[in-house]
Amino acid sequence: MIGRGIGYGKPKGTLGMRPLIAGNWKMNGLSASLAEVAELARALETQPANVDVLVCPPFTLLTAAVAAARNRMGIGAQTCHASPSGAHTGDVSAEMIKDAGGVAVIVGHSERRQGYGETDADVAAKVRAAWRAGLHPIICVGETEAEHDAGHTLDVVKTQLGGSLPASAGPMSATVAYEPIWAIGSGRTPSHEEIAGVHHHIRKSLETLVGPAAAGVRILYGGSVKPANAAAILAIRDVDGALVGGASLKAAEFLPIIEARS
Ligand code: PEP
């Protein structure tokens, strides 16, 4: 656990887990963007430490972001290769992310599933790689707009989860992010009832898949979370935090989202 950490979801009264607010910078950020991490770190010094914060910049900024974060937040990566090393030109292993100071890795983001054909089995292999290297995996699941409109959301999410999550006997260091693909970067979000329903379904599916370990898995919502809607989304039952794309790029936009749950 580093700084505010992102380890096992810690029980917090009867309200559920200590929340995690994670930022996914995607393919954005040059060295000048490290000022955003530094600003975030400065602001978090005066925040109550009751929320875990993670920023996932591109690989090129990983080491420098760890330094800029000054243990005020975790720094993670956006994907990893399943092998620890070898002839995989252009790839980065979980061990390399750990060595650079990363604490977590996003796996199975829809942009990887759709853009690179990553399957549930690929995602499960990356989760195992993350565990092998001592990283915390954030496993993304979510339906397309067509699947949503056809009423298949719960089936799609359950199938993705079953295929992407290796069985685990003990306490499990993992987070699940529910990210409806049609909500990512679109400014649209499901209704609060829909989010509550899907998160409850994910919790029940986790119980079937990994038994009591399910209680320690945080379930984040992702897809067009902004300062204006963060408080309402984060207050939904079974929502243990957020995975934030566009609004995580600037500290001035990301901070109000963190504060919405602090
Ligand atoms: C994401 O891609 O993980 C995401 C949630 O993006 P945005 O917040 O920009 O919708």
Short mmCIF file of C-alpha atoms and ligand atoms in Angstrom, two decimals:
data_model
loop_
_atom_site.label_atom_id
_atom_site.label_comp_id
_atom_site.label_asym_id
_atom_site.label_seq_id
_atom_site.Cartn_x
_atom_site.Cartn_y
_atom_site.Cartn_z
CA MET A 1 0.00 0.00 0.00
CA ILE A 2 1.46 3.37 -0.96
CA GLY A 3 0.33 6.66 0.54
CA ARG A 4 -3.44 6.54 0.69
CA GLY A 5 -3.02 3.14 -0.85
CA ILE A 6 -5.44 1.19 -2.88
CA GLY A 7 -5.21 -2.11 -1.05
CA TYR A 8 -8.17 -4.15 0.09
CA GLY A 9 -11.33 -2.15 0.45
CA LYS A 10 -11.35 -1.27 4.11
CA PRO A 11 -14.61 -1.62 5.98
CA LYS A 12 -16.08 1.76 6.82
CA GLY A 13 -18.93 1.33 9.25
CA THR A 14 -21.92 -0.14 7.54
CA LEU A 15 -21.63 2.14 4.54
CA GLY A 16 -19.33 -0.14 2.60
CA MET A 17 -15.73 0.26 1.53
CA ARG A 18 -13.35 3.13 1.80
CA PRO A 19 -13.83 4.62 -1.65
CA LEU A 20 -11.27 4.73 -4.43
CA ILE A 21 -11.22 7.56 -6.96
CA ALA A 22 -9.02 6.53 -9.89
CA GLY A 23 -8.01 8.63 -12.88
CA ASN A 24 -7.26 7.14 -16.28
CA TRP A 25 -5.28 9.56 -18.41
CA LYS A 26 -5.37 7.26 -21.47
CA MET A 27 -2.96 8.44 -24.21
CA ASN A 28 -2.77 11.95 -22.81
CA GLY A 29 -0.03 13.76 -20.95
CA LEU A 30 3.45 15.13 -21.60
CA SER A 31 5.99 15.99 -18.92
CA ALA A 32 4.26 19.34 -18.35
CA SER A 33 1.23 17.37 -17.12
CA LEU A 34 3.21 16.28 -14.05
CA ALA A 35 2.31 19.68 -12.62
CA GLU A 36 -1.26 18.34 -12.34
CA VAL A 37 -0.04 15.42 -10.21
CA ALA A 38 2.01 17.79 -8.06
CA GLU A 39 -0.99 20.09 -7.60
CA LEU A 40 -3.17 17.14 -6.67
CA ALA A 41 -0.55 15.94 -4.15
CA ARG A 42 -0.43 19.41 -2.59
CA ALA A 43 -4.20 19.60 -2.28
CA LEU A 44 -4.48 16.09 -0.81
CA GLU A 45 -2.19 17.11 2.06
CA THR A 46 -5.08 19.04 3.57
CA GLN A 47 -7.86 16.57 2.70
CA PRO A 48 -9.14 14.00 5.18
CA ALA A 49 -7.43 10.71 4.27
CA ASN A 50 -10.70 8.82 3.98
CA VAL A 51 -10.60 8.23 0.27
CA ASP A 52 -7.96 6.40 -1.79
CA VAL A 53 -6.70 8.23 -4.86
CA LEU A 54 -4.99 6.73 -7.89
CA VAL A 55 -3.73 8.35 -11.09
CA CYS A 56 -2.88 6.20 -14.13
CA PRO A 57 -0.75 8.25 -16.57
CA PRO A 58 0.83 6.84 -19.73
CA PHE A 59 3.87 4.58 -19.21
CA THR A 60 6.24 7.40 -20.22
CA LEU A 61 5.26 9.43 -17.14
CA LEU A 62 5.03 6.60 -14.61
CA THR A 63 8.31 7.09 -12.73
CA ALA A 64 8.11 10.87 -12.73
CA ALA A 65 4.46 10.74 -11.61
CA VAL A 66 5.42 8.52 -8.66
CA ALA A 67 7.93 11.20 -7.58
CA ALA A 68 5.43 14.02 -8.10
CA ALA A 69 2.75 12.17 -6.11
CA ARG A 70 4.92 12.24 -2.96
CA ASN A 71 3.02 9.28 -1.50
CA ARG A 72 -0.19 11.35 -1.38
CA MET A 73 -1.79 9.06 -3.96
CA GLY A 74 -1.05 5.84 -5.79
CA ILE A 75 0.23 5.82 -9.36
CA GLY A 76 -0.82 3.04 -11.70
CA ALA A 77 -0.71 1.91 -15.33
CA GLN A 78 -3.44 1.43 -17.93
CA THR A 79 -2.58 -2.09 -19.09
CA CYS A 80 0.22 -4.65 -18.85
CA HIS A 81 1.48 -7.73 -20.66
CA ALA A 82 0.73 -11.08 -19.05
CA SER A 83 4.37 -12.27 -19.20
CA PRO A 84 7.02 -11.00 -16.82
CA SER A 85 9.55 -10.36 -19.62
CA GLY A 86 10.48 -11.57 -23.09
CA ALA A 87 10.22 -10.93 -26.81
CA HIS A 88 7.12 -8.71 -26.82
CA THR A 89 8.12 -5.58 -28.68
CA GLY A 90 6.42 -2.48 -27.36
CA ASP A 91 4.85 -4.15 -24.36
CA VAL A 92 5.34 -3.47 -20.65
CA SER A 93 5.07 -6.13 -17.95
CA ALA A 94 3.43 -5.88 -14.54
CA GLU A 95 6.88 -6.35 -12.99
CA MET A 96 8.14 -3.29 -14.90
CA ILE A 97 5.21 -1.22 -13.65
CA LYS A 98 5.93 -2.34 -10.10
CA ASP A 99 9.62 -1.56 -10.56
CA ALA A 100 8.71 1.96 -11.74
CA GLY A 101 6.81 2.53 -8.50
CA GLY A 102 3.31 1.70 -9.74
CA VAL A 103 0.84 0.15 -7.32
CA ALA A 104 -2.03 -0.74 -9.66
CA VAL A 105 -2.95 -1.55 -13.24
CA ILE A 106 -6.19 -1.11 -15.15
CA VAL A 107 -7.03 -4.26 -17.13
CA GLY A 108 -9.76 -4.98 -19.64
CA HIS A 109 -10.64 -1.37 -20.37
CA SER A 110 -13.17 -1.35 -23.20
CA GLU A 111 -10.72 0.62 -25.37
CA ARG A 112 -8.29 -2.32 -25.03
CA ARG A 113 -11.02 -4.93 -25.51
CA GLN A 114 -12.36 -3.16 -28.61
CA GLY A 115 -9.17 -1.66 -30.05
CA TYR A 116 -6.84 -4.63 -29.47
CA GLY A 117 -9.28 -7.53 -29.35
CA GLU A 118 -8.48 -8.37 -25.74
CA THR A 119 -10.65 -11.26 -24.57
CA ASP A 120 -11.83 -12.14 -21.09
CA ALA A 121 -9.10 -14.82 -21.00
CA ASP A 122 -6.49 -12.19 -21.88
CA VAL A 123 -7.81 -10.00 -19.08
CA ALA A 124 -7.68 -12.89 -16.59
CA ALA A 125 -4.05 -13.52 -17.57
CA LYS A 126 -3.27 -9.85 -16.91
CA VAL A 127 -4.98 -10.03 -13.52
CA ARG A 128 -2.76 -13.01 -12.65
CA ALA A 129 0.27 -11.03 -13.88
CA ALA A 130 -0.71 -8.10 -11.67
CA TRP A 131 -1.00 -10.38 -8.62
CA ARG A 132 2.32 -12.06 -9.49
CA ALA A 133 4.04 -8.64 -9.54
CA GLY A 134 2.27 -7.30 -6.45
CA LEU A 135 0.03 -4.83 -8.29
CA HIS A 136 -3.64 -4.17 -7.62
CA PRO A 137 -5.72 -4.90 -10.76
CA ILE A 138 -8.72 -2.76 -11.67
CA ILE A 139 -10.84 -4.98 -13.90
CA CYS A 140 -13.16 -3.14 -16.29
CA VAL A 141 -16.45 -4.55 -17.50
CA GLY A 142 -19.33 -2.92 -19.32
CA GLU A 143 -21.84 -3.28 -22.11
CA THR A 144 -22.15 -1.63 -25.51
CA GLU A 145 -25.06 0.65 -26.27
CA ALA A 146 -26.73 -2.06 -28.37
CA GLU A 147 -26.41 -4.57 -25.54
CA HIS A 148 -27.79 -1.98 -23.13
CA ASP A 149 -30.75 -1.17 -25.35
CA ALA A 150 -31.48 -4.87 -25.82
CA GLY A 151 -31.61 -5.35 -22.05
CA HIS A 152 -28.51 -7.55 -21.92
CA THR A 153 -26.41 -5.47 -19.52
CA LEU A 154 -26.54 -7.85 -16.54
CA ASP A 155 -25.73 -10.93 -18.65
CA VAL A 156 -22.85 -9.19 -20.43
CA VAL A 157 -21.31 -7.92 -17.23
CA LYS A 158 -21.65 -11.29 -15.48
CA THR A 159 -20.04 -13.12 -18.38
CA GLN A 160 -17.16 -10.63 -18.58
CA LEU A 161 -16.61 -10.86 -14.86
CA GLY A 162 -16.66 -14.65 -14.84
CA GLY A 163 -14.10 -14.80 -17.63
CA SER A 164 -11.86 -12.00 -16.43
CA LEU A 165 -11.54 -12.79 -12.74
CA PRO A 166 -9.39 -15.75 -11.75
CA ALA A 167 -10.84 -17.71 -8.83
CA SER A 168 -9.25 -16.81 -5.52
CA ALA A 169 -9.46 -18.59 -2.22
CA GLY A 170 -8.26 -15.87 0.15
CA PRO A 171 -8.75 -12.13 0.48
CA MET A 172 -8.54 -10.68 -2.95
CA SER A 173 -6.67 -7.55 -3.95
CA ALA A 174 -8.80 -6.47 -6.87
CA THR A 175 -11.22 -3.76 -7.88
CA VAL A 176 -13.97 -4.03 -10.48
CA ALA A 177 -14.95 -1.00 -12.57
CA TYR A 178 -18.37 -0.98 -14.21
CA GLU A 179 -17.99 1.18 -17.29
CA PRO A 180 -20.90 1.18 -19.76
CA ILE A 181 -19.10 1.70 -23.06
CA TRP A 182 -21.74 4.13 -24.30
CA ALA A 183 -21.18 6.34 -21.24
CA ILE A 184 -17.41 6.67 -21.72
CA GLY A 185 -16.50 10.13 -22.97
CA SER A 186 -20.07 10.75 -24.12
CA GLY A 187 -21.42 12.94 -21.33
CA ARG A 188 -24.21 10.38 -20.86
CA THR A 189 -24.66 8.17 -17.81
CA PRO A 190 -27.11 5.43 -16.87
CA SER A 191 -29.86 6.36 -14.43
CA HIS A 192 -28.99 6.04 -10.76
CA GLU A 193 -31.36 3.07 -10.53
CA GLU A 194 -29.53 1.34 -13.37
CA ILE A 195 -26.13 1.93 -11.77
CA ALA A 196 -27.41 0.63 -8.43
CA GLY A 197 -28.88 -2.44 -10.13
CA VAL A 198 -25.73 -3.30 -12.06
CA HIS A 199 -23.45 -2.77 -9.04
CA HIS A 200 -25.69 -4.98 -6.88
CA HIS A 201 -25.60 -7.62 -9.63
CA ILE A 202 -21.79 -7.39 -9.78
CA ARG A 203 -21.59 -7.83 -5.99
CA LYS A 204 -23.82 -10.92 -6.18
CA SER A 205 -21.84 -12.31 -9.13
CA LEU A 206 -18.60 -11.77 -7.21
CA GLU A 207 -20.03 -13.70 -4.27
CA THR A 208 -20.78 -16.62 -6.58
CA LEU A 209 -17.35 -16.42 -8.20
CA VAL A 210 -15.02 -15.87 -5.25
CA GLY A 211 -17.15 -16.42 -2.14
CA PRO A 212 -16.49 -14.31 0.96
CA ALA A 213 -13.55 -12.58 -0.78
CA ALA A 214 -16.21 -10.63 -2.70
CA ALA A 215 -16.77 -8.47 0.35
CA GLY A 216 -13.29 -6.95 -0.06
CA VAL A 217 -13.66 -6.01 -3.73
CA ARG A 218 -14.49 -2.41 -4.51
CA ILE A 219 -16.87 -1.76 -7.38
CA LEU A 220 -16.22 1.55 -9.13
CA TYR A 221 -18.50 3.30 -11.58
CA GLY A 222 -16.87 4.79 -14.68
CA GLY A 223 -18.29 6.74 -17.61
CA SER A 224 -18.63 10.54 -17.81
CA VAL A 225 -18.10 11.15 -14.09
CA LYS A 226 -17.67 14.92 -13.69
CA PRO A 227 -17.60 17.35 -10.75
CA ALA A 228 -21.29 18.09 -11.38
CA ASN A 229 -22.54 14.49 -11.09
CA ALA A 230 -19.87 12.91 -8.84
CA ALA A 231 -21.56 13.38 -5.46
CA ALA A 232 -24.84 11.86 -6.65
CA ILE A 233 -23.15 8.90 -8.36
CA LEU A 234 -20.81 8.22 -5.44
CA ALA A 235 -23.76 8.17 -3.05
CA ILE A 236 -25.41 5.28 -4.90
CA ARG A 237 -25.52 2.03 -2.93
CA ASP A 238 -22.74 -0.43 -3.86
CA VAL A 239 -20.73 2.30 -5.65
CA ASP A 240 -17.34 2.20 -3.92
CA GLY A 241 -15.66 4.89 -5.97
CA ALA A 242 -15.15 6.06 -9.54
CA LEU A 243 -12.90 5.48 -12.53
CA VAL A 244 -12.57 8.86 -14.21
CA GLY A 245 -11.22 9.52 -17.69
CA GLY A 246 -11.41 13.04 -19.16
CA ALA A 247 -12.11 14.78 -15.86
CA SER A 248 -8.96 13.32 -14.27
CA LEU A 249 -6.56 15.18 -16.57
CA LYS A 250 -6.72 18.47 -14.69
CA ALA A 251 -6.33 18.65 -10.91
CA ALA A 252 -8.92 21.43 -10.82
CA GLU A 253 -11.53 19.05 -12.26
CA PHE A 254 -10.38 15.85 -10.54
CA LEU A 255 -10.20 17.33 -7.03
CA PRO A 256 -13.90 18.19 -6.72
CA ILE A 257 -14.67 14.57 -7.66
CA ILE A 258 -12.35 13.35 -4.87
CA GLU A 259 -13.89 15.89 -2.49
CA ALA A 260 -17.37 14.72 -3.42
CA ARG A 261 -16.60 11.49 -1.57
CA SER A 262 -14.14 12.72 1.10
C1 PEP B 1 -12.78 5.76 -18.95
O1 PEP B 1 -12.45 5.69 -20.13
O2 PEP B 1 -12.34 4.95 -18.13
C2 PEP B 1 -13.70 6.82 -18.57
C3 PEP B 1 -14.44 6.62 -17.52
O3 PEP B 1 -13.73 7.95 -19.35
P1 PEP B 1 -14.65 9.27 -19.14
O4 PEP B 1 -14.65 9.59 -17.67
O5 PEP B 1 -13.95 10.32 -19.94
O6 PEP B 1 -16.00 8.94 -19.62
#
